[in-house]
mmCIF file of C-alpha atoms and ligand atoms in Angstrom:
data_model
loop_
_atom_site.group_PDB
_atom_site.id
_atom_site.type_symbol
_atom_site.label_atom_id
_atom_site.label_comp_id
_atom_site.label_asym_id
_atom_site.label_seq_id
_atom_site.Cartn_x
_atom_site.Cartn_y
_atom_site.Cartn_z
ATOM 1 C CA MET A 1 -0.005 -138.542 -20.787
ATOM 2 C CA SER A 2 -1.150 -135.916 -23.274
ATOM 3 C CA VAL A 3 0.893 -135.088 -26.351
ATOM 4 C CA ALA A 4 1.651 -131.639 -24.905
ATOM 5 C CA ASN A 5 2.934 -133.130 -21.638
ATOM 6 C CA HIS A 6 5.006 -135.657 -23.494
ATOM 7 C CA ALA A 7 6.616 -132.840 -25.537
ATOM 8 C CA MET A 8 7.350 -130.897 -22.359
ATOM 9 C CA THR A 9 9.169 -133.786 -20.700
ATOM 10 C CA ASP A 10 11.327 -134.288 -23.800
ATOM 11 C CA ARG A 11 12.658 -130.790 -23.746
ATOM 12 C CA ALA A 12 16.375 -130.207 -23.305
ATOM 13 C CA LYS A 13 17.283 -128.965 -19.849
ATOM 14 C CA VAL A 14 19.186 -125.676 -19.950
ATOM 15 C CA ALA A 15 20.863 -123.737 -17.142
ATOM 16 C CA VAL A 16 21.573 -120.032 -17.577
ATOM 17 C CA LEU A 17 24.592 -118.365 -15.989
ATOM 18 C CA ILE A 18 24.323 -114.635 -15.311
ATOM 19 C CA SER A 19 26.199 -111.930 -13.436
ATOM 20 C CA GLY A 20 23.804 -108.970 -13.569
ATOM 21 C CA ARG A 21 20.749 -107.543 -15.276
ATOM 22 C CA GLY A 22 19.567 -110.759 -16.896
ATOM 23 C CA SER A 23 17.723 -109.431 -19.918
ATOM 24 C CA ASN A 24 19.043 -112.193 -22.180
ATOM 25 C CA MET A 25 18.164 -114.769 -19.529
ATOM 26 C CA THR A 26 14.659 -113.340 -19.484
ATOM 27 C CA ALA A 27 14.452 -113.676 -23.268
ATOM 28 C CA LEU A 28 15.480 -117.340 -22.976
ATOM 29 C CA VAL A 29 12.923 -117.982 -20.228
ATOM 30 C CA ASP A 30 10.168 -116.194 -22.121
ATOM 31 C CA ALA A 31 10.853 -118.145 -25.295
ATOM 32 C CA ALA A 32 10.678 -121.412 -23.339
ATOM 33 C CA LYS A 33 7.029 -120.647 -22.552
ATOM 34 C CA ALA A 34 6.097 -121.564 -26.122
ATOM 35 C CA PRO A 35 4.771 -125.146 -26.207
ATOM 36 C CA ASP A 36 6.993 -125.999 -29.174
ATOM 37 C CA CYS A 37 10.206 -124.637 -27.646
ATOM 38 C CA PRO A 38 12.717 -127.522 -27.577
ATOM 39 C CA TYR A 39 14.306 -126.417 -24.294
ATOM 40 C CA GLU A 40 13.293 -125.538 -20.744
ATOM 41 C CA VAL A 41 15.255 -123.481 -18.240
ATOM 42 C CA VAL A 42 15.874 -125.592 -15.140
ATOM 43 C CA LEU A 43 18.190 -123.217 -13.263
ATOM 44 C CA VAL A 44 19.434 -119.645 -13.307
ATOM 45 C CA LEU A 45 22.780 -119.453 -11.581
ATOM 46 C CA SER A 46 24.818 -116.383 -10.701
ATOM 47 C CA ASN A 47 28.262 -115.670 -9.271
ATOM 48 C CA ARG A 48 26.627 -112.593 -7.722
ATOM 49 C CA PRO A 49 23.945 -113.511 -5.218
ATOM 50 C CA ASP A 50 22.486 -109.964 -5.536
ATOM 51 C CA ALA A 51 22.217 -110.061 -9.353
ATOM 52 C CA GLN A 52 19.054 -108.353 -10.563
ATOM 53 C CA GLY A 53 18.471 -111.263 -12.923
ATOM 54 C CA LEU A 54 18.085 -113.765 -10.097
ATOM 55 C CA ALA A 55 15.071 -111.864 -8.790
ATOM 56 C CA LEU A 56 13.597 -111.717 -12.298
ATOM 57 C CA ALA A 57 14.062 -115.481 -12.748
ATOM 58 C CA ALA A 58 12.544 -116.256 -9.373
ATOM 59 C CA ALA A 59 9.564 -114.050 -10.230
ATOM 60 C CA ALA A 60 9.188 -116.067 -13.465
ATOM 61 C CA GLY A 61 9.073 -119.283 -11.425
ATOM 62 C CA VAL A 62 12.515 -120.568 -12.417
ATOM 63 C CA PRO A 63 14.787 -122.117 -9.754
ATOM 64 C CA THR A 64 17.674 -119.802 -8.890
ATOM 65 C CA LEU A 65 20.950 -120.033 -7.059
ATOM 66 C CA GLY A 66 23.743 -117.600 -6.219
ATOM 67 C CA ILE A 67 27.223 -118.980 -5.697
ATOM 68 C CA ASP A 68 29.414 -116.041 -4.785
ATOM 69 C CA HIS A 69 32.914 -116.294 -6.302
ATOM 70 C CA ARG A 70 34.484 -114.080 -3.637
ATOM 71 C CA PRO A 71 34.874 -116.686 -0.818
ATOM 72 C CA PHE A 72 36.884 -118.812 -3.251
ATOM 73 C CA GLY A 73 39.509 -116.063 -3.632
ATOM 74 C CA THR A 74 41.919 -116.819 -6.457
ATOM 75 C CA ASP A 75 40.848 -120.472 -6.725
ATOM 76 C CA ARG A 76 38.668 -120.024 -9.811
ATOM 77 C CA GLU A 77 38.370 -123.732 -10.438
ATOM 78 C CA ALA A 78 37.040 -124.395 -6.912
ATOM 79 C CA HIS A 79 34.273 -121.842 -7.582
ATOM 80 C CA GLU A 80 33.562 -123.535 -10.904
ATOM 81 C CA ARG A 81 33.416 -126.976 -9.242
ATOM 82 C CA ALA A 82 30.664 -125.559 -7.035
ATOM 83 C CA LEU A 83 28.883 -124.189 -10.130
ATOM 84 C CA ASP A 84 29.296 -127.497 -11.945
ATOM 85 C CA ALA A 85 27.852 -129.450 -9.036
ATOM 86 C CA ALA A 86 24.802 -127.173 -9.031
ATOM 87 C CA LEU A 87 24.398 -127.497 -12.788
ATOM 88 C CA ARG A 88 24.488 -131.297 -12.571
ATOM 89 C CA ALA A 89 22.157 -131.392 -9.553
ATOM 90 C CA ALA A 90 19.637 -129.406 -11.603
ATOM 91 C CA GLY A 91 19.908 -131.951 -14.411
ATOM 92 C CA ALA A 92 21.251 -129.403 -16.882
ATOM 93 C CA GLU A 93 22.227 -130.746 -20.284
ATOM 94 C CA TYR A 94 23.234 -127.354 -21.767
ATOM 95 C CA VAL A 95 24.605 -124.162 -20.277
ATOM 96 C CA ALA A 96 23.843 -120.725 -21.725
ATOM 97 C CA LEU A 97 26.066 -117.879 -20.572
ATOM 98 C CA ALA A 98 24.012 -114.684 -20.541
ATOM 99 C CA GLY A 99 26.101 -111.768 -19.345
ATOM 100 C CA TYR A 100 28.253 -114.052 -17.192
ATOM 101 C CA MET A 101 31.169 -111.759 -16.679
ATOM 102 C CA ARG A 102 33.881 -114.141 -15.446
ATOM 103 C CA VAL A 103 36.470 -115.801 -17.627
ATOM 104 C CA LEU A 104 36.069 -119.568 -17.335
ATOM 105 C CA THR A 105 38.900 -121.968 -16.601
ATOM 106 C CA PRO A 106 39.724 -124.703 -19.147
ATOM 107 C CA TRP A 107 38.363 -127.213 -16.621
ATOM 108 C CA LEU A 108 34.757 -125.983 -16.784
ATOM 109 C CA VAL A 109 34.973 -125.364 -20.546
ATOM 110 C CA GLU A 110 36.121 -128.948 -21.114
ATOM 111 C CA ALA A 111 33.402 -130.333 -18.816
ATOM 112 C CA TRP A 112 30.699 -128.725 -20.980
ATOM 113 C CA ALA A 113 32.403 -128.800 -24.377
ATOM 114 C CA GLY A 114 29.853 -128.550 -27.180
ATOM 115 C CA ARG A 115 27.063 -127.932 -24.676
ATOM 116 C CA MET A 116 27.955 -124.461 -23.428
ATOM 117 C CA ILE A 117 27.159 -121.320 -25.458
ATOM 118 C CA ASN A 118 27.616 -117.598 -24.990
ATOM 119 C CA ILE A 119 26.172 -114.423 -26.431
ATOM 120 C CA HIS A 120 28.580 -111.596 -27.153
ATOM 121 C CA PRO A 121 27.629 -108.049 -28.182
ATOM 122 C CA SER A 122 29.753 -107.750 -31.315
ATOM 123 C CA LEU A 123 30.152 -109.348 -34.698
ATOM 124 C CA LEU A 124 32.929 -111.738 -33.678
ATOM 125 C CA PRO A 125 35.773 -112.120 -34.478
ATOM 126 C CA LYS A 126 35.607 -108.346 -34.194
ATOM 127 C CA TYR A 127 35.815 -106.929 -30.667
ATOM 128 C CA PRO A 128 36.110 -109.790 -28.242
ATOM 129 C CA GLY A 129 36.214 -108.649 -24.621
ATOM 130 C CA LEU A 130 34.685 -105.520 -23.187
ATOM 131 C CA ASP A 131 33.546 -102.136 -24.481
ATOM 132 C CA THR A 132 32.444 -103.529 -27.827
ATOM 133 C CA HIS A 133 30.037 -100.749 -28.808
ATOM 134 C CA ARG A 134 32.488 -97.904 -28.256
ATOM 135 C CA ARG A 135 35.105 -99.798 -30.236
ATOM 136 C CA ALA A 136 32.708 -100.342 -33.159
ATOM 137 C CA ILE A 137 31.755 -96.640 -33.210
ATOM 138 C CA GLU A 138 35.369 -95.453 -32.980
ATOM 139 C CA ALA A 139 36.362 -97.776 -35.812
ATOM 140 C CA GLY A 140 33.697 -96.128 -38.025
ATOM 141 C CA ASP A 141 31.902 -99.441 -38.601
ATOM 142 C CA ALA A 142 28.652 -99.225 -40.562
ATOM 143 C CA GLU A 143 27.343 -102.333 -38.851
ATOM 144 C CA ALA A 144 27.439 -103.811 -35.396
ATOM 145 C CA GLY A 145 25.627 -106.780 -33.926
ATOM 146 C CA CYS A 146 25.831 -109.816 -31.733
ATOM 147 C CA THR A 147 27.111 -113.381 -31.899
ATOM 148 C CA VAL A 148 26.109 -116.657 -30.331
ATOM 149 C CA HIS A 149 29.028 -119.098 -30.173
ATOM 150 C CA LEU A 150 30.108 -122.322 -28.527
ATOM 151 C CA VAL A 151 32.359 -121.682 -25.567
ATOM 152 C CA THR A 152 35.984 -122.799 -25.927
ATOM 153 C CA ALA A 153 39.089 -122.032 -23.847
ATOM 154 C CA GLY A 154 39.861 -118.767 -25.691
ATOM 155 C CA VAL A 155 37.676 -115.853 -24.584
ATOM 156 C CA ASP A 156 34.952 -115.109 -27.187
ATOM 157 C CA GLU A 157 36.672 -117.391 -29.665
ATOM 158 C CA GLY A 158 34.523 -120.489 -30.076
ATOM 159 C CA PRO A 159 32.764 -121.652 -33.248
ATOM 160 C CA ILE A 160 30.048 -119.206 -34.280
ATOM 161 C CA LEU A 161 26.493 -120.559 -34.277
ATOM 162 C CA ASP A 162 24.697 -117.418 -35.480
ATOM 163 C CA GLN A 163 24.958 -113.651 -35.750
ATOM 164 C CA SER A 164 22.566 -110.752 -36.044
ATOM 165 C CA ARG A 165 23.451 -107.388 -37.587
ATOM 166 C CA VAL A 166 22.200 -103.887 -36.792
ATOM 167 C CA PRO A 167 23.202 -100.581 -38.364
ATOM 168 C CA VAL A 168 25.467 -98.120 -36.603
ATOM 169 C CA LEU A 169 23.662 -94.788 -37.008
ATOM 170 C CA LYS A 170 25.147 -91.343 -37.369
ATOM 171 C CA GLY A 171 25.687 -89.809 -33.951
ATOM 172 C CA ASP A 172 25.307 -93.135 -32.140
ATOM 173 C CA THR A 173 26.572 -93.221 -28.575
ATOM 174 C CA PRO A 174 27.808 -96.538 -27.142
ATOM 175 C CA GLU A 175 24.605 -96.593 -25.029
ATOM 176 C CA ALA A 176 22.300 -96.057 -28.006
ATOM 177 C CA LEU A 177 24.102 -98.714 -30.036
ATOM 178 C CA ALA A 178 24.087 -101.112 -27.046
ATOM 179 C CA ALA A 179 20.320 -100.762 -26.759
ATOM 180 C CA ARG A 180 19.850 -101.542 -30.476
ATOM 181 C CA VAL A 181 22.171 -104.544 -30.280
ATOM 182 C CA LEU A 182 20.501 -105.783 -27.072
ATOM 183 C CA GLU A 183 17.142 -105.976 -28.867
ATOM 184 C CA ALA A 184 18.795 -108.125 -31.534
ATOM 185 C CA GLU A 185 20.397 -110.286 -28.821
ATOM 186 C CA HIS A 186 16.954 -111.046 -27.370
ATOM 187 C CA ASP A 187 15.770 -112.452 -30.703
ATOM 188 C CA LEU A 188 18.990 -114.193 -31.642
ATOM 189 C CA TYR A 189 19.760 -116.036 -28.414
ATOM 190 C CA PRO A 190 16.573 -118.096 -27.943
ATOM 191 C CA ALA A 191 16.588 -119.018 -31.658
ATOM 192 C CA ALA A 192 20.235 -120.117 -31.632
ATOM 193 C CA LEU A 193 19.792 -122.114 -28.415
ATOM 194 C CA ALA A 194 16.694 -123.805 -29.791
ATOM 195 C CA ARG A 195 18.559 -124.823 -32.951
ATOM 196 C CA LEU A 196 21.515 -126.190 -30.962
ATOM 197 C CA VAL A 197 19.419 -128.411 -28.670
ATOM 198 C CA ALA A 198 17.256 -129.563 -31.570
ATOM 199 C CA GLY A 199 20.463 -130.799 -33.267
HETATM 200 C C1 GAR B 1 24.727 -108.499 -23.002
HETATM 201 O O1 GAR B 1 24.823 -107.424 -23.901
HETATM 202 C C2 GAR B 1 25.682 -109.608 -23.356
HETATM 203 O O2 GAR B 1 25.816 -109.796 -24.757
HETATM 204 C C3 GAR B 1 26.958 -109.116 -22.732
HETATM 205 O O3 GAR B 1 26.578 -108.604 -21.513
HETATM 206 C C4 GAR B 1 25.229 -108.103 -21.613
HETATM 207 C C5 GAR B 1 24.417 -108.737 -20.517
HETATM 208 O O4 GAR B 1 23.143 -108.170 -20.444
HETATM 209 N N1 GAR B 1 27.903 -110.180 -22.609
HETATM 210 C C6 GAR B 1 29.224 -110.004 -22.720
HETATM 211 O O5 GAR B 1 29.729 -108.931 -22.916
HETATM 212 C C7 GAR B 1 30.027 -111.262 -22.559
HETATM 213 N N2 GAR B 1 31.328 -111.123 -23.110
HETATM 214 P P1 GAR B 1 21.957 -108.924 -19.746
HETATM 215 O O6 GAR B 1 22.430 -109.306 -18.377
HETATM 216 O O7 GAR B 1 20.836 -107.938 -19.708
HETATM 217 O O8 GAR B 1 21.629 -110.134 -20.582
#
């Protein structure tokens, strides 16, 4: 086996959970093309079978799966047991949430404790939850940004692994600020994931 092949087989296996567009997922998949990237993406999984990101992942040659949450009704844990089975069947060692827009139950969080991370579009602990960019603008913040953190039971509360800052510019709309933050997300997320799996 060549050195390059050996390095490839040693890479940490990561699954990415998405709900929509999948631009952060794409950034993770693109970064994994580098021969020295310490992780590979073994599955892109969505709670929305029609998520745009699933088509992008499939086009990039990554295995994809949609497990619709709707047939499970209010039984969130039953949906997550199906997700968890798919993650384990794919051999995932780490899970990266990338615009996965469902709150997780403590059961799934516990099952992946220390091995599940999330990217959030604010400088946590500021602005957990939704509508982060509008809230930053309305607060008159000079800076906004994004955070990669370990997932714990509290929403957007886990230990912070890394953050990236961008300026809030005069006259910014939430959309303009979101676009600036998103560019920072695409750099931050692959780097933070690589550091986590490399220990
Ligand atoms: C990203 O901005 C991500 O930080 C945010 O959703 C967007 C997903 O975009 N996540 C959250 O708000 C989670 N609380 P993407 O699908 O293009 O990566």
